CSV table of N, CA and C in Angstrom, one decimal:
chain,number,residue,atom,x,y,z
A,60,UNK,N,86.8,29.5,34.9
A,60,UNK,CA,86.8,30.9,36.4
A,60,UNK,C,88.5,31.4,36.8
A,61,UNK,N,89.2,31.0,35.8
A,61,UNK,CA,90.0,32.0,35.4
A,61,UNK,C,89.9,32.9,34.6
A,62,UNK,N,89.0,32.7,33.9
A,62,UNK,CA,88.8,33.5,32.9
A,62,UNK,C,88.2,34.8,33.6
A,63,UNK,N,87.1,34.8,34.6
A,63,UNK,CA,86.7,35.7,35.5
A,63,UNK,C,87.4,36.2,36.4
A,64,UNK,N,88.1,35.7,37.4
A,64,UNK,CA,89.1,36.5,37.6
A,64,UNK,C,90.2,37.7,36.6
A,65,UNK,N,90.5,37.2,35.5
A,65,UNK,CA,91.1,38.0,34.5
A,65,UNK,C,90.5,39.5,34.2
A,66,UNK,N,89.4,38.8,34.1
A,66,UNK,CA,88.2,39.8,33.6
A,66,UNK,C,88.6,40.7,34.8
A,67,UNK,N,87.8,40.2,36.1
A,67,UNK,CA,87.4,41.0,36.5
A,67,UNK,C,89.0,42.2,37.4
A,68,UNK,N,90.0,41.2,37.3
A,68,UNK,CA,91.5,42.1,37.7
A,68,UNK,C,91.6,43.1,36.4
A,69,UNK,N,91.4,43.0,35.1
A,69,UNK,CA,91.6,43.7,34.3
A,69,UNK,C,90.8,45.1,34.6
A,70,UNK,N,89.2,44.7,34.8
A,70,UNK,CA,88.3,46.1,35.0
A,70,UNK,C,88.9,46.3,36.2
A,71,UNK,N,89.3,45.7,36.9
A,71,UNK,CA,89.9,46.8,38.6
A,71,UNK,C,91.3,48.0,38.1
A,72,UNK,N,92.0,46.8,37.1
A,72,UNK,CA,92.9,47.9,37.1
A,72,UNK,C,92.7,49.0,36.5
A,73,UNK,N,91.6,49.0,35.6
A,73,UNK,CA,91.3,49.7,34.4
A,73,UNK,C,90.7,51.2,35.1
A,74,UNK,N,89.9,50.4,36.2
A,74,UNK,CA,89.2,51.9,36.5
A,74,UNK,C,89.9,52.2,37.9
A,75,UNK,N,91.0,51.9,38.6
A,75,UNK,CA,91.8,52.3,39.2
A,75,UNK,C,92.6,53.6,38.8
A,76,UNK,N,92.9,52.8,37.4
A,76,UNK,CA,93.9,53.5,36.5
A,76,UNK,C,92.9,55.0,36.1
A,77,UNK,N,92.0,55.1,35.9
A,77,UNK,CA,91.4,56.2,35.2
A,77,UNK,C,91.3,58.0,35.8
A,78,UNK,N,91.2,58.6,35.1
A,78,UNK,CA,91.3,60.0,35.8
A,78,UNK,C,90.7,60.3,36.8
A,79,UNK,N,90.0,60.0,37.2
A,79,UNK,CA,88.5,60.2,38.0
A,79,UNK,C,89.1,59.8,39.2
A,80,UNK,N,89.5,58.0,38.9
A,80,UNK,CA,90.3,57.9,40.9
A,80,UNK,C,92.0,58.2,41.3
A,81,UNK,N,92.1,58.8,40.4
A,81,UNK,CA,93.9,59.3,40.1
A,81,UNK,C,93.7,60.4,40.9
A,82,UNK,N,92.5,61.2,40.3
A,82,UNK,CA,92.7,62.8,41.2
A,82,UNK,C,91.9,63.5,42.2
A,83,UNK,N,91.5,62.3,42.6
A,83,UNK,CA,91.0,62.1,44.3
A,83,UNK,C,91.2,63.1,44.7
A,84,UNK,N,92.8,62.3,45.5
A,84,UNK,CA,93.4,63.1,46.5
A,84,UNK,C,93.7,64.7,46.0
A,85,UNK,N,93.9,65.3,44.8
A,85,UNK,CA,94.5,66.4,44.4
A,85,UNK,C,93.4,67.6,45.1
A,86,UNK,N,92.5,67.2,45.3
A,86,UNK,CA,91.8,68.3,45.9
A,86,UNK,C,91.4,68.4,48.0
A,87,UNK,N,92.5,69.1,48.0
A,87,UNK,CA,92.8,68.7,49.6
A,87,UNK,C,92.2,70.0,50.0
A,88,UNK,N,91.6,69.8,51.3
A,88,UNK,CA,91.3,71.1,51.7
A,88,UNK,C,92.3,71.8,52.0
A,89,UNK,N,92.4,73.5,52.3
A,89,UNK,CA,93.2,74.0,52.8
A,89,UNK,C,92.9,74.8,54.0
A,90,UNK,N,93.9,75.2,55.0
A,90,UNK,CA,93.4,75.8,56.1
A,90,UNK,C,93.6,77.8,56.2
A,91,UNK,N,92.3,78.1,56.7
A,91,UNK,CA,92.2,79.3,56.4
A,91,UNK,C,92.9,80.5,57.0
A,92,UNK,N,94.2,81.2,56.5
A,92,UNK,CA,95.4,82.0,57.9
A,92,UNK,C,95.0,83.1,58.4
A,93,UNK,N,93.4,83.5,58.0
A,93,UNK,CA,93.2,84.4,58.5
A,93,UNK,C,92.6,84.7,59.5
A,94,UNK,N,92.2,83.6,60.1
A,94,UNK,CA,91.6,83.1,61.8
A,94,UNK,C,93.1,83.0,62.3
A,95,UNK,N,92.7,83.4,63.9
A,95,UNK,CA,93.8,83.5,64.7
A,95,UNK,C,94.7,82.0,65.4
A,96,UNK,N,95.6,81.8,65.7
A,96,UNK,CA,96.0,79.6,65.7
A,96,UNK,C,94.8,80.2,66.8
A,97,UNK,N,95.6,78.7,68.1
A,97,UNK,CA,95.1,78.1,69.4
A,97,UNK,C,95.7,79.4,69.9
A,98,UNK,N,97.0,79.1,69.6
A,98,UNK,CA,98.8,80.1,70.4
A,98,UNK,C,97.9,81.5,70.4
A,99,UNK,N,98.2,81.9,69.1
A,99,UNK,CA,97.4,83.2,69.5
A,99,UNK,C,96.6,83.8,70.4
A,100,UNK,N,94.9,83.1,69.9
A,100,UNK,CA,94.4,83.0,71.0
A,100,UNK,C,94.3,83.2,72.2
A,101,UNK,N,94.6,81.9,72.5
A,101,UNK,CA,95.4,82.0,74.3
A,101,UNK,C,96.4,83.1,74.9
A,102,UNK,N,96.7,83.1,74.1
A,102,UNK,CA,97.9,84.7,74.4
A,102,UNK,C,97.1,85.7,74.5
A,103,UNK,N,96.2,86.1,73.2
A,103,UNK,CA,95.5,87.0,73.5
A,103,UNK,C,94.6,87.5,75.0
A,104,UNK,N,94.2,85.9,74.9
A,104,UNK,CA,92.9,85.6,76.3
A,104,UNK,C,93.6,86.3,77.4
A,105,UNK,N,94.8,85.2,78.0
A,105,UNK,CA,96.0,85.6,79.0
A,105,UNK,C,96.1,87.1,79.5
A,106,UNK,N,96.4,87.6,78.3
A,106,UNK,CA,96.9,89.4,78.1
A,106,UNK,C,96.0,90.2,78.6
A,107,UNK,N,94.4,90.1,78.4
A,107,UNK,CA,93.1,90.4,78.7
A,107,UNK,C,93.3,89.8,80.2
A,108,UNK,N,93.1,89.1,80.6
A,108,UNK,CA,93.0,88.5,81.9
A,108,UNK,C,93.6,89.4,82.6
A,109,UNK,N,95.5,89.2,82.1
A,109,UNK,CA,96.4,89.9,82.9
A,109,UNK,C,95.8,91.8,83.1
A,110,UNK,N,95.3,91.7,82.2
A,110,UNK,CA,95.5,94.0,82.1
A,110,UNK,C,94.2,93.6,83.2
A,111,UNK,N,93.4,93.4,82.9
A,111,UNK,CA,92.1,93.6,84.1
A,111,UNK,C,92.8,93.0,85.6
A,112,UNK,N,93.1,92.2,85.5
A,112,UNK,CA,93.8,91.8,86.8
A,112,UNK,C,94.6,92.9,87.6
A,113,UNK,N,95.5,93.8,86.8
A,113,UNK,CA,96.4,94.7,86.9
A,113,UNK,C,95.7,95.9,87.1
A,114,UNK,N,94.6,96.1,86.7
A,114,UNK,CA,93.7,97.3,86.7
A,114,UNK,C,92.7,97.4,88.2
A,115,UNK,N,92.7,96.2,88.8
A,115,UNK,CA,91.7,95.4,89.9
A,115,UNK,C,92.9,96.2,91.1
A,116,UNK,N,94.3,95.8,90.7
A,116,UNK,CA,94.7,96.0,91.5
A,116,UNK,C,95.3,97.2,91.8
A,117,UNK,N,96.2,97.8,93.6
A,117,UNK,CA,97.3,99.2,93.4
A,117,UNK,C,98.1,98.9,92.9
A,118,UNK,N,98.9,99.2,92.0
A,118,UNK,CA,100.3,99.8,91.7
A,118,UNK,C,100.9,100.0,92.4
A,119,UNK,N,100.5,100.9,93.4
A,119,UNK,CA,102.2,101.6,94.4
A,119,UNK,C,101.8,100.6,95.3
A,120,UNK,N,100.5,99.9,96.0
A,120,UNK,CA,100.9,99.1,97.1
A,120,UNK,C,101.6,98.3,96.7
A,121,UNK,N,101.7,97.2,95.4
A,121,UNK,CA,102.9,96.1,95.3
A,121,UNK,C,104.2,97.0,94.9
A,122,UNK,N,104.2,98.1,94.8
A,122,UNK,CA,106.5,98.5,94.9
A,122,UNK,C,106.2,99.0,96.4
A,123,UNK,N,105.5,98.8,97.8
A,123,UNK,CA,106.1,98.6,98.9
A,123,UNK,C,106.2,97.3,99.3
A,124,UNK,N,106.6,96.6,98.7
A,124,UNK,CA,107.1,95.4,99.4
A,124,UNK,C,108.6,95.8,100.3
A,125,UNK,N,109.9,96.6,100.0
A,125,UNK,CA,110.7,96.9,101.1
A,125,UNK,C,110.4,97.7,101.6
A,126,UNK,N,109.0,98.8,101.9
A,126,UNK,CA,108.9,100.0,102.9
A,126,UNK,C,108.7,99.4,103.9
A,127,UNK,N,109.1,100.2,104.7
A,127,UNK,CA,108.4,100.0,106.1
A,127,UNK,C,106.6,100.3,106.6
A,128,UNK,N,106.2,99.5,107.7
A,128,UNK,CA,104.9,98.9,107.4
A,128,UNK,C,104.0,100.5,107.6
A,129,UNK,N,105.0,101.3,108.3
A,129,UNK,CA,104.1,102.8,108.6
A,129,UNK,C,103.7,102.8,107.2
A,130,UNK,N,104.5,103.4,106.4
A,130,UNK,CA,104.3,103.2,104.7
A,130,UNK,C,103.3,102.5,103.5
A,131,UNK,N,103.6,101.4,103.9
A,131,UNK,CA,103.1,100.5,103.6
A,131,UNK,C,101.2,100.8,104.1
A,132,UNK,N,100.9,101.0,104.7
A,132,UNK,CA,99.6,101.3,105.6
A,132,UNK,C,98.9,102.6,105.0
A,133,UNK,N,99.8,103.5,105.1
A,133,UNK,CA,99.6,104.5,104.3
A,133,UNK,C,99.2,104.8,103.1
A,134,UNK,N,99.8,104.1,102.4
A,134,UNK,CA,99.5,103.9,100.9
A,134,UNK,C,98.7,103.0,100.9
A,135,UNK,N,98.0,101.3,101.9
A,135,UNK,CA,97.3,101.0,101.2
A,135,UNK,C,95.4,102.0,102.0
A,136,UNK,N,96.0,102.6,102.6
A,136,UNK,CA,94.6,103.8,103.0
A,136,UNK,C,94.3,105.0,102.3
A,137,UNK,N,95.2,105.4,101.6
A,137,UNK,CA,95.2,106.1,100.5
A,137,UNK,C,94.4,105.6,99.4
A,138,UNK,N,94.7,104.4,98.8
A,138,UNK,CA,94.6,103.9,97.7
A,138,UNK,C,92.8,103.1,98.0
A,139,UNK,N,92.5,103.4,99.0
A,139,UNK,CA,91.0,102.8,99.4
A,139,UNK,C,90.3,103.9,99.6
A,140,UNK,N,91.2,105.0,99.8
A,140,UNK,CA,90.1,106.4,100.1
A,140,UNK,C,90.1,106.9,98.3
A,141,UNK,N,90.7,106.4,97.7
A,141,UNK,CA,91.0,107.0,96.5
A,141,UNK,C,89.7,106.0,95.4
A,142,UNK,N,89.4,105.0,95.9
A,142,UNK,CA,88.7,104.0,95.4
A,142,UNK,C,86.7,105.1,95.3
C-alpha cells in the first residue's frame, strides 16, 4: 500500500512539475484598449443627450430668469413664432 501511495505521489509531482502544467497560467487574456470603456461610453451618451435637450429648448427663454414678466412673455412668444 505504501509503495502505491509513493508511486502515485511521485507521478503526481512529476506531472505538476512538467512544463505543460507550469505554463498554463502564462496564456492570459489581454483586454482590448481600442474600444471605449464604460465610463467613456456613458459620458458620450450623456453629452449627446444634453446636446439634444439643449437644442430642443429655447436658450433665450432660459436666460430670462431675472427679467420682468412682460419681457419673458415677449421672448416666449417670439420663440414660438420662430418655430
